[in-house]
Backbone atoms as SQL, in Angstrom:
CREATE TABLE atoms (id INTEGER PRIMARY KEY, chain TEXT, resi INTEGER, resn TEXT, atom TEXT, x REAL, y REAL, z REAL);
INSERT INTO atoms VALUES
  (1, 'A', 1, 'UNK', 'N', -36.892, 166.675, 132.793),
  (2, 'A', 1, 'UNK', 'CA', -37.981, 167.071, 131.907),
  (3, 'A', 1, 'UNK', 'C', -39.171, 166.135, 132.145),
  (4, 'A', 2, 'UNK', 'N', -40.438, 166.527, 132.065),
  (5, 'A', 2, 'UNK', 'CA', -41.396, 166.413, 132.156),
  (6, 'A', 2, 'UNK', 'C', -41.528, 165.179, 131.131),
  (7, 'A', 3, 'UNK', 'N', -42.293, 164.153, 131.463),
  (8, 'A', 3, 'UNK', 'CA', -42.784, 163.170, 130.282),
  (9, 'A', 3, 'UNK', 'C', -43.551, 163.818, 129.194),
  (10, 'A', 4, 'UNK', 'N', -44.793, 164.468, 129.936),
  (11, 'A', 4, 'UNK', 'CA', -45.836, 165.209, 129.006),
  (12, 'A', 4, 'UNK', 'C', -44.931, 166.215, 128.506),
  (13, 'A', 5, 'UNK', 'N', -43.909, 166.694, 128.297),
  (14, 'A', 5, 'UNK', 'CA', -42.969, 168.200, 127.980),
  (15, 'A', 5, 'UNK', 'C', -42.405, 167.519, 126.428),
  (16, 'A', 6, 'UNK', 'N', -41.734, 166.235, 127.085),
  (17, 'A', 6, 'UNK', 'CA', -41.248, 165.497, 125.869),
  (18, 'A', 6, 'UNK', 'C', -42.060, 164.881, 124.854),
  (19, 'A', 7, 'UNK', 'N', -43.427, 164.432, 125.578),
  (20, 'A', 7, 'UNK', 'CA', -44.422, 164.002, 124.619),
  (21, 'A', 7, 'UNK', 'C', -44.515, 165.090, 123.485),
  (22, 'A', 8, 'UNK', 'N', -45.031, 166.262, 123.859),
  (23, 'A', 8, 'UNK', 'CA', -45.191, 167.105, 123.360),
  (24, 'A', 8, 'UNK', 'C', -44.381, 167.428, 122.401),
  (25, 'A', 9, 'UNK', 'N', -42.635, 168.023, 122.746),
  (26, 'A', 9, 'UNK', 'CA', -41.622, 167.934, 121.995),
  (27, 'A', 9, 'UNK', 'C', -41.941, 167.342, 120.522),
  (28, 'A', 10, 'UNK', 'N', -41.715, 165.791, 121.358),
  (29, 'A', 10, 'UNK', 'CA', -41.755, 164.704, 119.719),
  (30, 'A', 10, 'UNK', 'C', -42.722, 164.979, 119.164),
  (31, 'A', 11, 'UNK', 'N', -44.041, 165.077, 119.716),
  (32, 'A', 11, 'UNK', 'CA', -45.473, 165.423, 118.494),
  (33, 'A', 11, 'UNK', 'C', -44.922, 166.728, 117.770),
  (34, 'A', 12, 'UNK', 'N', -44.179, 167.659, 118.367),
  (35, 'A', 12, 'UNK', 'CA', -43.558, 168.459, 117.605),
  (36, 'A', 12, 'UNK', 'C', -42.673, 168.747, 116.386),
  (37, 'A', 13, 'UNK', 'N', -41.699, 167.639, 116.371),
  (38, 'A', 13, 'UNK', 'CA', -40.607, 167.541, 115.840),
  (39, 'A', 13, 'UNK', 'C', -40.881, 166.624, 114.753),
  (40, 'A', 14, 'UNK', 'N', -42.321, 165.016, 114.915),
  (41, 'A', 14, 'UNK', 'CA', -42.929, 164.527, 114.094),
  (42, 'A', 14, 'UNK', 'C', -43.321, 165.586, 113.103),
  (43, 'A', 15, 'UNK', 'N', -44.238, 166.563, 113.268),
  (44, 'A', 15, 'UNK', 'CA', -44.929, 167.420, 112.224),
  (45, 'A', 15, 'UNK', 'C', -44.088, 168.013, 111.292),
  (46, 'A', 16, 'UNK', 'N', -42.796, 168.538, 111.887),
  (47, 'A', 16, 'UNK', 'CA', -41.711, 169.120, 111.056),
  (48, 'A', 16, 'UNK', 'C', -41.073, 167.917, 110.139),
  (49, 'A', 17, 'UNK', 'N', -41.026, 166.625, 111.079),
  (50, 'A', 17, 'UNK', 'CA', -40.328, 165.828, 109.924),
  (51, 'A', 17, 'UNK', 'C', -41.699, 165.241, 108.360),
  (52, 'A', 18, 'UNK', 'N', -42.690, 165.308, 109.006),
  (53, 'A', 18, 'UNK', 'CA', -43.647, 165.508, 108.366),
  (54, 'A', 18, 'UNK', 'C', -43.898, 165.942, 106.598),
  (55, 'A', 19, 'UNK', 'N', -43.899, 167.285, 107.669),
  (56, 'A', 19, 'UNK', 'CA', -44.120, 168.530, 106.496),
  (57, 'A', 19, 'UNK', 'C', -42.994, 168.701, 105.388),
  (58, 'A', 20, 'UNK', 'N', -41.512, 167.968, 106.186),
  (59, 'A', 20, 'UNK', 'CA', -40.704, 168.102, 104.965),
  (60, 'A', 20, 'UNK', 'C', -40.534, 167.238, 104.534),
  (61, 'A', 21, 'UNK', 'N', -40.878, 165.647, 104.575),
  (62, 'A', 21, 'UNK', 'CA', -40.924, 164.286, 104.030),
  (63, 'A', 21, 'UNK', 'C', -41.990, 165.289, 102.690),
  (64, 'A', 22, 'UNK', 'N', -42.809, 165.459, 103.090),
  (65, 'A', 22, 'UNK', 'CA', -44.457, 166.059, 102.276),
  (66, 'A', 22, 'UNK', 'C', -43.585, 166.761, 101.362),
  (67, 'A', 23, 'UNK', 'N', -43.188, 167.982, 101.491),
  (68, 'A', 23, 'UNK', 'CA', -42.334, 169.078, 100.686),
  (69, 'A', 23, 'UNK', 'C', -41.528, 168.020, 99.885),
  (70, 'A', 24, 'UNK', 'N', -40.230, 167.469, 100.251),
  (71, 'A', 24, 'UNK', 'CA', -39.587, 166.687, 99.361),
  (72, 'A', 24, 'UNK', 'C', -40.203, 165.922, 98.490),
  (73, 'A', 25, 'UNK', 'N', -41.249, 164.720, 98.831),
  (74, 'A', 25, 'UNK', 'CA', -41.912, 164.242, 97.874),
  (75, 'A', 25, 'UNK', 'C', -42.378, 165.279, 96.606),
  (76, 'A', 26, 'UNK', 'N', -43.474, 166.248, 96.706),
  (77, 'A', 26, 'UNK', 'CA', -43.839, 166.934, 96.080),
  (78, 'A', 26, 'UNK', 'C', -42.877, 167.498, 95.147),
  (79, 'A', 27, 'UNK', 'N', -41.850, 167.765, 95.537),
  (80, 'A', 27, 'UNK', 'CA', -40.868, 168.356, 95.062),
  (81, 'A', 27, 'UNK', 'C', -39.647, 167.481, 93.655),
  (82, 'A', 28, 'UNK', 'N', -39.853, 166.085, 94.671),
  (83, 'A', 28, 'UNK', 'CA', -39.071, 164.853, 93.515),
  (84, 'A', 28, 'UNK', 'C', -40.605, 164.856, 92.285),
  (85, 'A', 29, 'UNK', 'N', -41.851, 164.762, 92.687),
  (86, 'A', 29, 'UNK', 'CA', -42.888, 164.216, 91.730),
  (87, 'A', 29, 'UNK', 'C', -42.322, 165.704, 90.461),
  (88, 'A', 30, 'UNK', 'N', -42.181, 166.397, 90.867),
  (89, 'A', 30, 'UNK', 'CA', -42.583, 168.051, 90.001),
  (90, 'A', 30, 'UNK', 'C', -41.217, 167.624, 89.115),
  (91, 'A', 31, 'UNK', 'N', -39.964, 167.340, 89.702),
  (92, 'A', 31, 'UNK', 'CA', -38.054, 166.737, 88.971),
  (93, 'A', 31, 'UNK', 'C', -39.054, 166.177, 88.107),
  (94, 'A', 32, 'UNK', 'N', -39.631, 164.552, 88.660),
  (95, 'A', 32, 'UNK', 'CA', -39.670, 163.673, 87.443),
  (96, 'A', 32, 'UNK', 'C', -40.254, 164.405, 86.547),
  (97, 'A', 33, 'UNK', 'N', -41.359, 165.343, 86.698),
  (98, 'A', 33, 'UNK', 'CA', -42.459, 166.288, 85.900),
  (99, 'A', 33, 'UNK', 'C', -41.504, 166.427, 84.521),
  (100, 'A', 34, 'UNK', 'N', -40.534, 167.213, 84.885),
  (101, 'A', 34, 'UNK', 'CA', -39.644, 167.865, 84.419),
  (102, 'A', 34, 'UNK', 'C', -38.381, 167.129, 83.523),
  (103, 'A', 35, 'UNK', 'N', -38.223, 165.718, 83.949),
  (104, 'A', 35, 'UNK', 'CA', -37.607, 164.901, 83.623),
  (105, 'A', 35, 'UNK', 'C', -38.117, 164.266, 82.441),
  (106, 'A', 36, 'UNK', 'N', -39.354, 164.283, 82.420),
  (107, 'A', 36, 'UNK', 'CA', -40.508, 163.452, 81.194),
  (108, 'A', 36, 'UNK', 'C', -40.241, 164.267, 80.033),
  (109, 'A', 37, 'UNK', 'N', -40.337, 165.518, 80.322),
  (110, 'A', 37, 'UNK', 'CA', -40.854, 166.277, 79.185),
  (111, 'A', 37, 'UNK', 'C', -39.962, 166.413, 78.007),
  (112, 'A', 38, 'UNK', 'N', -40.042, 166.500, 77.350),
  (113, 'A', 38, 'UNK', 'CA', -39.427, 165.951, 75.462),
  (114, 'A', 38, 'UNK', 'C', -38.882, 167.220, 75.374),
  (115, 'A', 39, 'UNK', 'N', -37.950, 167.163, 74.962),
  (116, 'A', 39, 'UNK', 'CA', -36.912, 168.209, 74.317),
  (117, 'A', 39, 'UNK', 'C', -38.004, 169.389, 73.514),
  (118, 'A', 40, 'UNK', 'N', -38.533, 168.867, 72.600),
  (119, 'A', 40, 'UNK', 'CA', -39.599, 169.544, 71.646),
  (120, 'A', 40, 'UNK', 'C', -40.718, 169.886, 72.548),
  (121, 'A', 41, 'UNK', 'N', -40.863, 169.792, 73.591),
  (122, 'A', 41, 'UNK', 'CA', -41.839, 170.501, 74.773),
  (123, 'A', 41, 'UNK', 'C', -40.947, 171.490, 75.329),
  (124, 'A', 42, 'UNK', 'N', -39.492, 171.765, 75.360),
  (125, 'A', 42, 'UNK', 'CA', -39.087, 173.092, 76.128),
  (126, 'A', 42, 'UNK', 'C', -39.426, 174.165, 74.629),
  (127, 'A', 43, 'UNK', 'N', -39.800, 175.296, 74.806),
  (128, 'A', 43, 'UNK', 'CA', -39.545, 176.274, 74.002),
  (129, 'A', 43, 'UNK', 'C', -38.581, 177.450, 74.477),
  (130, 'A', 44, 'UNK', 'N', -37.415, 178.112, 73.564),
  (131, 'A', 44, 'UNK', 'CA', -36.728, 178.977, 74.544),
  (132, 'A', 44, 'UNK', 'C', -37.027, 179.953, 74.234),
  (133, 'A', 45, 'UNK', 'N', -37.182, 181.161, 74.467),
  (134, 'A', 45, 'UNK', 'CA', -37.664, 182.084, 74.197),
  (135, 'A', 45, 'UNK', 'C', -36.627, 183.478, 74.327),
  (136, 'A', 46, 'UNK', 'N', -35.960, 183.996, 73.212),
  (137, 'A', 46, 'UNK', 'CA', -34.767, 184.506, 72.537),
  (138, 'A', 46, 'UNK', 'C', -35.221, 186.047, 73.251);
């Protein structure tokens, strides 16, 4: 394989690990979101 083939590759495989480091974060901030909120902040709706 090509150096530049593999360069490429990894700039590839960086963005994916990327985008889902990004996704997960976002995703734990929204839990804690959810984690904060006071009992008397859910309403259930019958």
């Amino acid at each position: 394989m090509s150096s530049r083939k593999f360069i490429l590759q990894s700039c590839f495989y960086m963005r994916i690990t990327v985008k889902s480091v990004d996704l997960l974060s976002k995703l734990d901030v929204a839990y804690q979101d959810i984690l904060a909120l006071d009992e008397n902040d859910i309403q259930f709706i019958d």
